[in-house]
Every structure is written in structure tokens, then in C-alpha cells.
XYZ file of C-alpha atoms in Angstrom:
224
model
C -62.114 67.939 -140.099
C -58.758 67.601 -138.371
C -55.742 68.667 -140.397
C -53.208 66.866 -138.202
C -52.912 64.264 -140.952
C -51.415 66.975 -143.186
C -48.482 67.576 -140.849
C -45.401 65.907 -142.346
C -43.935 63.123 -140.255
C -40.426 64.034 -139.079
C -37.564 62.090 -140.619
C -35.511 60.098 -138.131
C -31.746 60.027 -138.011
C -30.095 56.662 -137.882
C -27.344 54.224 -138.746
C -27.223 51.830 -141.684
C -24.892 48.827 -141.845
C -23.949 47.852 -145.390
C -22.191 44.872 -146.884
C -18.945 46.616 -148.014
C -18.775 44.553 -151.218
C -22.390 44.308 -152.337
C -23.670 47.553 -150.827
C -26.816 45.851 -149.540
C -28.200 46.959 -146.142
C -27.592 44.394 -143.389
C -29.253 46.326 -140.568
C -30.974 49.684 -140.182
C -30.932 51.352 -136.763
C -33.480 54.170 -136.454
C -32.859 56.441 -133.475
C -35.974 56.648 -131.320
C -35.586 60.415 -130.856
C -33.550 62.809 -132.958
C -30.780 64.363 -130.818
C -31.437 67.944 -129.758
C -27.891 69.056 -130.562
C -24.977 67.949 -132.729
C -21.334 68.740 -132.062
C -19.290 68.708 -135.264
C -15.565 69.274 -135.680
C -13.485 69.614 -138.847
C -9.678 69.556 -138.665
C -7.879 70.424 -141.924
C -5.088 68.141 -143.109
C -2.522 70.789 -143.945
C 0.666 69.969 -145.815
C 2.943 72.254 -143.772
C 3.769 71.980 -140.087
C 2.480 75.514 -139.480
C 4.265 78.843 -139.477
C 7.324 79.964 -141.443
C 10.898 78.804 -141.091
C 12.685 82.088 -140.571
C 12.563 85.821 -141.126
C 11.332 86.586 -137.658
C 8.503 84.042 -137.627
C 8.079 81.586 -134.818
C 6.915 78.595 -136.859
C 8.987 75.874 -138.422
C 6.863 74.933 -141.443
C 7.614 75.121 -145.156
C 6.391 78.440 -146.572
C 5.589 76.772 -149.891
C 3.126 74.448 -148.132
C 1.180 77.040 -146.125
C -1.900 76.952 -148.388
C -1.764 73.294 -149.384
C -3.966 70.443 -148.171
C -2.945 66.789 -148.045
C -6.517 65.575 -148.213
C -10.049 66.026 -146.867
C -10.547 67.493 -143.412
C -10.910 65.044 -140.545
C -14.550 65.347 -139.507
C -16.049 64.108 -136.250
C -19.579 64.132 -134.865
C -20.794 63.854 -131.281
C -24.348 63.690 -130.000
C -26.523 62.223 -127.264
C -29.223 59.711 -128.179
C -32.124 58.813 -125.894
C -33.862 55.435 -125.609
C -37.015 55.105 -123.519
C -39.186 51.992 -123.387
C -41.953 53.895 -121.593
C -42.508 55.913 -124.778
C -43.547 52.721 -126.574
C -46.063 51.243 -124.143
C -48.020 49.606 -126.982
C -44.991 47.432 -127.812
C -44.176 44.506 -125.537
C -40.661 44.851 -124.129
C -39.902 41.862 -121.870
C -36.179 42.632 -122.129
C -36.554 46.379 -121.644
C -34.198 48.247 -123.972
C -31.525 45.522 -123.863
C -32.037 44.753 -127.589
C -31.571 48.377 -128.671
C -28.472 48.779 -126.509
C -27.000 45.487 -127.724
C -27.529 46.496 -131.340
C -25.492 49.656 -130.838
C -22.824 47.853 -128.812
C -22.348 45.337 -131.618
C -21.175 48.201 -133.830
C -17.823 47.956 -132.023
C -17.757 44.199 -131.376
C -16.882 41.263 -133.645
C -19.404 38.442 -133.690
C -18.838 35.149 -131.881
C -18.630 33.440 -135.290
C -15.840 35.788 -136.375
C -13.934 35.213 -133.139
C -14.283 31.425 -133.457
C -13.029 31.550 -137.038
C -9.991 33.601 -136.003
C -9.305 31.112 -133.203
C -9.621 28.189 -135.644
C -7.130 29.765 -138.031
C -4.698 30.370 -135.182
C -4.957 26.742 -134.032
C -4.328 25.549 -137.583
C -1.053 27.447 -137.659
C -2.063 30.288 -139.938
C 0.889 32.665 -139.844
C -1.002 35.873 -140.535
C -4.623 36.419 -139.579
C -6.246 39.507 -141.073
C -8.076 41.806 -138.661
C -11.817 41.239 -138.594
C -13.652 43.472 -141.062
C -16.836 45.052 -139.811
C -19.792 46.118 -141.990
C -19.605 49.542 -143.592
C -21.420 51.960 -141.262
C -23.355 54.957 -142.525
C -24.739 57.751 -140.374
C -27.765 59.520 -141.812
C -29.161 62.886 -140.810
C -31.739 63.550 -143.487
C -31.078 63.185 -147.208
C -28.363 65.875 -147.253
C -26.109 64.186 -144.704
C -25.322 60.558 -145.464
C -21.729 59.601 -144.702
C -19.538 56.587 -143.972
C -18.377 56.591 -140.349
C -16.547 54.650 -137.691
C -17.901 54.609 -134.148
C -15.215 56.096 -131.890
C -17.143 56.563 -128.653
C -20.124 54.882 -127.032
C -20.921 55.819 -123.451
C -24.164 54.496 -121.954
C -25.972 55.976 -118.956
C -28.853 53.714 -117.855
C -31.242 55.666 -115.648
C -34.314 53.478 -115.041
C -35.047 49.754 -114.727
C -38.031 47.434 -114.554
C -38.686 44.898 -111.740
C -36.334 42.405 -113.442
C -33.548 45.004 -113.636
C -33.877 45.339 -117.380
C -32.938 48.888 -118.384
C -35.922 50.847 -119.670
C -34.353 54.289 -120.116
C -30.859 55.328 -121.178
C -28.892 58.137 -122.757
C -25.987 57.359 -125.035
C -23.061 59.613 -125.858
C -22.024 58.676 -129.380
C -18.889 59.806 -131.190
C -18.326 59.229 -134.903
C -15.407 59.787 -137.254
C -16.355 60.400 -140.865
C -14.341 58.051 -143.089
C -12.917 59.873 -146.108
C -10.936 58.808 -149.164
C -7.839 59.176 -146.956
C -9.119 56.336 -144.747
C -10.476 53.916 -147.350
C -8.891 52.213 -150.368
C -9.669 53.424 -153.872
C -12.762 51.763 -155.280
C -14.213 50.996 -151.837
C -17.938 51.646 -151.539
C -17.292 53.862 -148.508
C -14.912 56.035 -150.524
C -17.597 56.541 -153.186
C -20.159 57.435 -150.527
C -17.749 59.940 -148.992
C -17.266 61.590 -152.383
C -21.059 61.902 -152.670
C -21.133 63.418 -149.164
C -18.457 65.962 -150.160
C -20.231 66.757 -153.427
C -23.385 67.512 -151.429
C -21.413 70.011 -149.339
C -20.199 71.668 -152.543
C -23.758 71.963 -153.867
C -24.968 73.499 -150.618
C -22.028 75.919 -150.531
C -22.801 77.071 -154.082
C -26.364 77.885 -152.992
C -25.192 80.230 -150.210
C -25.777 83.946 -150.674
C -22.576 85.623 -151.798
C -21.213 88.583 -149.907
C -19.465 91.648 -151.260
C -16.300 93.480 -150.274
C -18.374 96.610 -149.661
C -20.031 94.955 -146.660
C -16.544 94.529 -145.160
C -15.438 98.079 -145.932
C -12.833 96.778 -148.384
C -14.124 98.168 -151.683
C -11.166 99.356 -153.731
C -8.688 97.805 -151.332
C -8.701 94.279 -152.762
C -9.723 95.146 -156.271
C -13.444 94.838 -155.563
């Protein structure tokens, strides 16, 4: 008897669009293939400008602020996603991968209805028109990485087409900025989700194996 059925099905990464007020999913985008690599960057928000302000140092920061943080680190993600219609031959695709590409492109576009409403308000003499609010976007990479994000980069390389010039294969370079409590107002659903994301990091950090000063050759030097 084959035991292939016992092999767990891999979890897909993806993007979830939420109603920012109700928290209900509006659209779920499952990436066809999980990216092979992820590029992550964390930039601390330090209180000081860096360096000291005298005494032979070359910096011009406040010494009292050297170890202080103004808020959470600015975190960015970059990865390449692949879309290939030929991998889903059992599914009819008269438009190629146009629908999948359009779905991702709409993450950075207002809808026609939103644009018409803004135009209507302008024609009616509305003095101040609020910028269009997009759905709250979550990026998911398994259950331990679920975070609110803003799409900062979307570069599409279409590499194959059908006889009607519909794209059937493409790679997408996607850049994301994790939205923290520094980016969102207090009480916003995204701010709560970021706090849950940060709490998950804390739990994982507490599970890491602790080192000792002896391994660094510093026993007795730093009170260890």
C-alpha cells in the first residue's frame, strides 16, 4: 500500500486582504509556489543620531540616547514569486495568468469605483478629499509569520505567452514593508496584528538555546 498519502501537504505562503474595520477576509491570494529564498532586513529606530558629541569621538549624537529605541525596527521583506499556467494544465486558462497578475497589481491600485467617487466629490466642491484607504494586507509565511504589510515593490517579468499573447509564465519581484505600531493608529486592527507578530518573535527567542560566557572565553571577565 502506498504511503504517499501520509506525506503532509506543504503549507503555501500568501497574502490576505482584510476589511480594516471588521477584520473579515476580502480576498485570499495563495502563491502558486513558495519562494526559494527570502531577503529580510531590519533597521532599528534608534533615538540618537549615532556616535558621541565630543571627547575625541567622531559622532554627533546624544550619549544619553545611545541605547534607546524610538519604536519597533523597520522590517522589510523581498522575494521572487513564480506563476506558471503550464503547471495547472487541468484548469482551463483562456486568459493565461492575466487574472493572477491583475490580482497582485490591484494591491497597489484604487478601484474604478473609488476613483469615480473621488472625482464626484471634487466636482461637488468638496474642499478636502481623504486619500483612498486600501484593505489591510497581511503576508503569511506559515503560522509563525503573519504580519500586516504594505506592498512597496512589484516588478513583473513575463517570459512565455500563448497564441493570443496571454502571459502563461512570469516571475514577480515583490517587496513588502511590515507595518508596525509606529505606522498605524492605536486601536487599528493592523496594530494589534503587529503586536501579535512581535509577541511570536519573543516566544521564539525565549525558546533559543542560551549560550554561556565560557564559550566566548569571558568567564570571570564579565562576572560570569
